[in-house]
Amino acid sequence: GENVEQHPSTLSVQEGDSAVIKCTYSDSASNYFPWYKQELGKRPQLIIDIRSNVGEKKDQRIAVTLNKTAKHFSLHITETQPEDSAVYFCAASSGTGNQFYFGTGTSLTVIP
Amino acid sequence: GAGVSQSPSNKVTEKGKDVELRCDPISGHTALYWYRQSLGQGLEFLIYFQGNSAPDKSGLPSDRFSAERTGGSVSTLTIQRTQQEDSAVYLCASSLTSSGGYEQYFGPGTRLTVT
């Protein structure tokens, strides 16, 4: 089955700096890669996703890049703000069985 | 519109008792997932349904855990003879369909505490 690894597990940045979270996956059949943000005590919510036919996707301060050859994808947050502080999860899905495999999460702290 | 709902929001039970957790997915969503999240941990996959069938039960931790879905809608996760290590937040999610990779919408979770 699929194995998704996520790094780092914790990340602290100064407000205004950029944050990068990286994930690797093992199953070359995976073709859908969502990122979820979970604030303390709340449910995970999708913030951005990318499909395997695209190399990069951007939404305001958030971007995701995908390298299919190397089997890794990354979340980039620019101009970080305190409200970006949360746990971020990456996931991979092959789409054939709709099984989602989640990374272990990155706790991001943005220091004002 | 209505999102994914779960009940109860909190459940405290004594060790050895059985519990039932309920999930109401978004109307029209054919895929439904159960996850377990221990304090400060990631999302542990338990089981998923496509319609009423469960193609993948590999994540269920033990035979004390079971789940069913009826009418392609509501799902219940049952934990028999609860143990203290079952204490966690149980999250349910639904998505539109089983293929092509679609966003999962999560419910608010049920916080289970086994004393």
mmCIF file of C-alpha atoms in Angstrom:
data_model
loop_
_atom_site.group_PDB
_atom_site.id
_atom_site.type_symbol
_atom_site.label_atom_id
_atom_site.label_comp_id
_atom_site.label_asym_id
_atom_site.label_seq_id
_atom_site.Cartn_x
_atom_site.Cartn_y
_atom_site.Cartn_z
ATOM 1 C CA GLY A 1 0.000 0.000 0.000
ATOM 2 C CA GLU A 2 0.857 3.667 -0.071
ATOM 3 C CA ASN A 3 3.232 5.217 2.471
ATOM 4 C CA VAL A 4 3.235 8.983 2.976
ATOM 5 C CA GLU A 5 6.015 10.625 4.952
ATOM 6 C CA GLN A 6 5.852 14.241 6.066
ATOM 7 C CA HIS A 7 8.581 16.587 7.301
ATOM 8 C CA PRO A 8 9.204 18.459 9.467
ATOM 9 C CA SER A 9 6.962 17.443 12.350
ATOM 10 C CA THR A 10 7.234 20.924 13.868
ATOM 11 C CA LEU A 11 8.099 24.249 12.276
ATOM 12 C CA SER A 12 8.417 27.722 13.753
ATOM 13 C CA VAL A 13 8.761 30.812 11.582
ATOM 14 C CA GLN A 14 8.695 34.530 12.127
ATOM 15 C CA GLU A 15 5.652 36.360 10.886
ATOM 16 C CA GLY A 16 6.188 37.377 7.280
ATOM 17 C CA ASP A 17 8.638 34.584 6.513
ATOM 18 C CA SER A 18 7.885 31.599 4.305
ATOM 19 C CA ALA A 19 7.130 28.060 5.469
ATOM 20 C CA VAL A 20 7.697 24.879 3.489
ATOM 21 C CA ILE A 21 6.385 21.423 4.351
ATOM 22 C CA LYS A 22 7.416 18.384 2.356
ATOM 23 C CA CYS A 23 5.817 15.006 1.761
ATOM 24 C CA THR A 24 6.941 11.911 -0.075
ATOM 25 C CA TYR A 25 4.818 9.034 -1.282
ATOM 26 C CA SER A 26 5.594 5.541 -2.468
ATOM 27 C CA ASP A 27 2.788 4.481 -4.824
ATOM 28 C CA SER A 28 3.291 5.736 -8.367
ATOM 29 C CA ALA A 29 -0.450 5.211 -8.956
ATOM 30 C CA SER A 30 -1.287 8.054 -6.557
ATOM 31 C CA ASN A 31 -2.668 10.957 -8.529
ATOM 32 C CA TYR A 32 -4.412 13.281 -6.085
ATOM 33 C CA PHE A 33 -2.606 15.170 -3.327
ATOM 34 C CA PRO A 34 -4.620 17.340 -0.926
ATOM 35 C CA TRP A 35 -3.371 19.431 1.975
ATOM 36 C CA TYR A 36 -5.472 19.884 5.093
ATOM 37 C CA LYS A 37 -5.191 22.470 7.864
ATOM 38 C CA GLN A 38 -6.363 21.601 11.344
ATOM 39 C CA GLU A 39 -6.624 24.349 13.916
ATOM 40 C CA LEU A 40 -6.618 23.400 17.563
ATOM 41 C CA GLY A 41 -9.812 21.593 18.510
ATOM 42 C CA LYS A 42 -11.276 21.856 15.034
ATOM 43 C CA ARG A 43 -11.805 19.515 12.116
ATOM 44 C CA PRO A 44 -9.310 19.242 9.240
ATOM 45 C CA GLN A 45 -10.194 21.445 6.291
ATOM 46 C CA LEU A 46 -8.871 21.333 2.753
ATOM 47 C CA ILE A 47 -6.687 24.317 1.870
ATOM 48 C CA ILE A 48 -5.288 23.294 -1.496
ATOM 49 C CA ASP A 49 -4.934 20.197 -3.652
ATOM 50 C CA ILE A 50 -3.097 19.145 -6.776
ATOM 51 C CA ARG A 51 -3.567 16.399 -9.316
ATOM 52 C CA SER A 52 -0.811 14.481 -11.019
ATOM 53 C CA ASN A 53 -1.276 16.180 -14.365
ATOM 54 C CA VAL A 54 -0.185 19.503 -12.864
ATOM 55 C CA GLY A 55 3.220 20.470 -11.489
ATOM 56 C CA GLU A 56 2.262 23.509 -9.455
ATOM 57 C CA LYS A 57 -0.838 25.199 -8.147
ATOM 58 C CA LYS A 58 -1.167 28.499 -6.349
ATOM 59 C CA ASP A 59 -3.908 30.141 -4.317
ATOM 60 C CA GLN A 60 -2.959 33.548 -2.917
ATOM 61 C CA ARG A 61 -0.249 32.916 -0.288
ATOM 62 C CA ILE A 62 -0.416 29.138 -0.593
ATOM 63 C CA ALA A 63 1.172 27.004 -3.279
ATOM 64 C CA VAL A 64 1.748 23.313 -3.802
ATOM 65 C CA THR A 65 4.350 21.732 -6.052
ATOM 66 C CA LEU A 66 4.457 18.142 -7.251
ATOM 67 C CA ASN A 67 7.396 16.161 -8.584
ATOM 68 C CA LYS A 68 5.995 12.889 -9.914
ATOM 69 C CA THR A 69 9.374 11.487 -10.847
ATOM 70 C CA ALA A 70 10.752 11.919 -7.362
ATOM 71 C CA LYS A 71 7.376 11.175 -5.746
ATOM 72 C CA HIS A 72 7.289 14.220 -3.541
ATOM 73 C CA PHE A 73 5.080 17.233 -3.110
ATOM 74 C CA SER A 74 5.428 20.344 -1.018
ATOM 75 C CA LEU A 75 3.289 23.045 0.563
ATOM 76 C CA HIS A 76 4.597 26.592 0.449
ATOM 77 C CA ILE A 77 3.108 29.375 2.556
ATOM 78 C CA THR A 78 4.451 32.862 1.914
ATOM 79 C CA GLU A 79 4.121 35.978 4.067
ATOM 80 C CA THR A 80 3.040 33.865 7.023
ATOM 81 C CA GLN A 81 0.595 35.298 9.535
ATOM 82 C CA PRO A 82 -0.223 34.201 13.095
ATOM 83 C CA GLU A 83 -3.524 32.735 11.896
ATOM 84 C CA ASP A 84 -1.543 30.285 9.762
ATOM 85 C CA SER A 85 -0.525 28.555 12.996
ATOM 86 C CA ALA A 86 -2.072 25.069 12.869
ATOM 87 C CA VAL A 87 -1.286 21.448 12.086
ATOM 88 C CA TYR A 88 -0.982 20.719 8.375
ATOM 89 C CA PHE A 89 -1.528 17.263 6.892
ATOM 90 C CA CYS A 90 -0.636 16.065 3.434
ATOM 91 C CA ALA A 91 -2.368 13.107 1.825
ATOM 92 C CA ALA A 92 -2.167 10.960 -1.272
ATOM 93 C CA SER A 93 -4.869 9.057 -3.073
ATOM 94 C CA SER A 94 -4.705 6.771 -6.061
ATOM 95 C CA GLY A 95 -8.257 7.520 -7.060
ATOM 96 C CA THR A 96 -8.906 3.899 -7.938
ATOM 97 C CA GLY A 97 -10.195 2.944 -4.541
ATOM 98 C CA ASN A 98 -10.387 6.397 -3.048
ATOM 99 C CA GLN A 99 -8.288 5.339 -0.114
ATOM 100 C CA PHE A 100 -6.528 8.371 1.361
ATOM 101 C CA TYR A 101 -3.158 8.042 3.045
ATOM 102 C CA PHE A 102 -2.267 10.878 5.390
ATOM 103 C CA GLY A 103 1.099 12.119 6.532
ATOM 104 C CA THR A 104 1.787 12.441 10.252
ATOM 105 C CA GLY A 105 1.265 16.191 10.308
ATOM 106 C CA THR A 106 3.365 19.338 10.746
ATOM 107 C CA SER A 107 2.687 21.692 13.612
ATOM 108 C CA LEU A 108 3.365 25.202 12.289
ATOM 109 C CA THR A 109 3.816 28.103 14.671
ATOM 110 C CA VAL A 110 4.038 31.631 13.311
ATOM 111 C CA ILE A 111 5.701 33.930 15.815
ATOM 112 C CA PRO A 112 4.372 37.519 15.762
ATOM 113 C CA GLY B 1 -25.717 23.423 3.020
ATOM 114 C CA ALA B 2 -25.376 20.838 5.756
ATOM 115 C CA GLY B 3 -21.931 19.429 6.313
ATOM 116 C CA VAL B 4 -20.852 16.147 7.827
ATOM 117 C CA SER B 5 -22.292 15.674 11.287
ATOM 118 C CA GLN B 6 -21.276 13.279 14.032
ATOM 119 C CA SER B 7 -22.853 12.255 17.280
ATOM 120 C CA PRO B 8 -22.285 12.288 20.118
ATOM 121 C CA SER B 9 -19.721 15.078 20.234
ATOM 122 C CA ASN B 10 -18.331 13.699 23.469
ATOM 123 C CA LYS B 11 -18.633 10.268 25.005
ATOM 124 C CA VAL B 12 -17.285 9.102 28.329
ATOM 125 C CA THR B 13 -17.585 5.393 28.972
ATOM 126 C CA GLU B 14 -16.290 2.847 31.394
ATOM 127 C CA LYS B 15 -13.735 0.300 30.343
ATOM 128 C CA GLY B 16 -15.438 -2.813 29.023
ATOM 129 C CA LYS B 17 -18.593 -1.084 27.790
ATOM 130 C CA ASP B 18 -19.641 -0.949 24.148
ATOM 131 C CA VAL B 19 -20.032 2.368 22.316
ATOM 132 C CA GLU B 20 -21.626 3.427 19.044
ATOM 133 C CA LEU B 21 -20.507 6.475 17.135
ATOM 134 C CA ARG B 22 -22.636 7.914 14.383
ATOM 135 C CA CYS B 23 -21.776 9.777 11.195
ATOM 136 C CA ASP B 24 -24.148 11.582 8.844
ATOM 137 C CA PRO B 25 -22.323 12.354 5.585
ATOM 138 C CA ILE B 26 -23.125 15.114 3.150
ATOM 139 C CA SER B 27 -26.161 14.179 1.099
ATOM 140 C CA GLY B 28 -25.145 12.572 -2.186
ATOM 141 C CA HIS B 29 -21.645 11.644 -1.065
ATOM 142 C CA THR B 30 -21.081 7.988 -1.825
ATOM 143 C CA ALA B 31 -17.736 7.561 -0.068
ATOM 144 C CA LEU B 32 -17.433 7.675 3.720
ATOM 145 C CA TYR B 33 -14.328 7.328 5.888
ATOM 146 C CA TRP B 34 -13.556 6.786 9.545
ATOM 147 C CA TYR B 35 -10.320 7.972 11.135
ATOM 148 C CA ARG B 36 -8.945 7.983 14.642
ATOM 149 C CA GLN B 37 -6.861 10.847 15.978
ATOM 150 C CA SER B 38 -5.113 10.435 19.304
ATOM 151 C CA LEU B 39 -3.999 13.539 21.190
ATOM 152 C CA GLY B 40 -1.427 15.416 19.149
ATOM 153 C CA GLN B 41 -1.211 12.653 16.581
ATOM 154 C CA GLY B 42 -2.022 12.255 12.920
ATOM 155 C CA LEU B 43 -5.009 10.712 11.239
ATOM 156 C CA GLU B 44 -5.153 6.943 11.545
ATOM 157 C CA PHE B 45 -7.302 5.389 8.821
ATOM 158 C CA LEU B 46 -9.824 2.876 10.136
ATOM 159 C CA ILE B 47 -12.245 1.977 7.350
ATOM 160 C CA TYR B 48 -13.962 3.405 4.311
ATOM 161 C CA PHE B 49 -17.248 2.735 2.562
ATOM 162 C CA GLN B 50 -18.207 3.076 -1.053
ATOM 163 C CA GLY B 51 -21.974 3.021 -0.899
ATOM 164 C CA ASN B 52 -22.839 0.397 1.676
ATOM 165 C CA SER B 53 -19.825 -1.813 1.101
ATOM 166 C CA ALA B 54 -16.473 -1.568 2.825
ATOM 167 C CA PRO B 55 -13.725 -2.501 0.343
ATOM 168 C CA ASP B 56 -10.966 -1.797 2.842
ATOM 169 C CA LYS B 57 -11.217 -2.773 6.503
ATOM 170 C CA SER B 58 -7.487 -3.090 6.955
ATOM 171 C CA GLY B 59 -7.231 -0.171 9.334
ATOM 172 C CA LEU B 60 -9.511 -1.523 12.029
ATOM 173 C CA PRO B 61 -7.227 -1.980 15.084
ATOM 174 C CA SER B 62 -8.856 -5.159 16.361
ATOM 175 C CA ASP B 63 -11.957 -7.310 16.065
ATOM 176 C CA ARG B 64 -13.546 -5.155 18.765
ATOM 177 C CA PHE B 65 -14.050 -2.502 16.079
ATOM 178 C CA SER B 66 -16.754 -2.777 13.446
ATOM 179 C CA ALA B 67 -18.630 -0.395 11.205
ATOM 180 C CA GLU B 68 -21.641 -0.454 8.997
ATOM 181 C CA ARG B 69 -23.397 1.851 6.607
ATOM 182 C CA THR B 70 -26.988 1.533 5.586
ATOM 183 C CA GLY B 71 -28.882 3.123 2.732
ATOM 184 C CA GLY B 72 -25.690 4.605 1.422
ATOM 185 C CA SER B 73 -25.930 7.309 4.059
ATOM 186 C CA VAL B 74 -25.540 7.079 7.838
ATOM 187 C CA SER B 75 -22.671 5.057 9.238
ATOM 188 C CA THR B 76 -22.041 3.741 12.720
ATOM 189 C CA LEU B 77 -18.698 2.757 14.194
ATOM 190 C CA THR B 78 -19.026 0.313 17.069
ATOM 191 C CA ILE B 79 -16.324 -0.405 19.605
ATOM 192 C CA GLN B 80 -16.979 -3.390 21.833
ATOM 193 C CA ARG B 81 -15.426 -3.934 25.250
ATOM 194 C CA THR B 82 -13.728 -0.548 25.172
ATOM 195 C CA GLN B 83 -10.186 -0.195 26.456
ATOM 196 C CA GLN B 84 -8.397 2.909 27.706
ATOM 197 C CA GLU B 85 -6.231 2.956 24.588
ATOM 198 C CA ASP B 86 -9.402 3.486 22.540
ATOM 199 C CA SER B 87 -9.600 7.027 23.943
ATOM 200 C CA ALA B 88 -9.243 9.399 21.006
ATOM 201 C CA VAL B 89 -11.171 11.656 18.661
ATOM 202 C CA TYR B 90 -12.976 9.664 15.997
ATOM 203 C CA LEU B 91 -13.385 11.629 12.776
ATOM 204 C CA CYS B 92 -15.712 10.823 9.935
ATOM 205 C CA ALA B 93 -15.338 12.245 6.439
ATOM 206 C CA SER B 94 -17.283 11.944 3.218
ATOM 207 C CA SER B 95 -16.472 12.614 -0.398
ATOM 208 C CA LEU B 96 -18.439 12.750 -3.593
ATOM 209 C CA THR B 97 -17.370 9.523 -5.174
ATOM 210 C CA SER B 98 -14.905 6.675 -5.051
ATOM 211 C CA SER B 99 -12.732 7.466 -8.001
ATOM 212 C CA GLY B 100 -10.806 10.375 -9.377
ATOM 213 C CA GLY B 101 -9.735 11.831 -6.074
ATOM 214 C CA TYR B 102 -12.239 14.160 -4.492
ATOM 215 C CA GLU B 103 -12.032 16.394 -1.457
ATOM 216 C CA GLN B 104 -12.904 14.812 1.858
ATOM 217 C CA TYR B 105 -15.156 16.834 4.105
ATOM 218 C CA PHE B 106 -14.648 16.113 7.764
ATOM 219 C CA GLY B 107 -17.138 16.058 10.558
ATOM 220 C CA PRO B 108 -16.454 17.686 13.940
ATOM 221 C CA GLY B 109 -15.472 14.386 15.494
ATOM 222 C CA THR B 110 -16.519 12.411 18.543
ATOM 223 C CA ARG B 111 -14.204 12.650 21.517
ATOM 224 C CA LEU B 112 -14.219 9.272 23.235
ATOM 225 C CA THR B 113 -12.850 8.917 26.745
ATOM 226 C CA VAL B 114 -12.615 5.470 28.301
ATOM 227 C CA THR B 115 -12.208 5.554 32.063
#
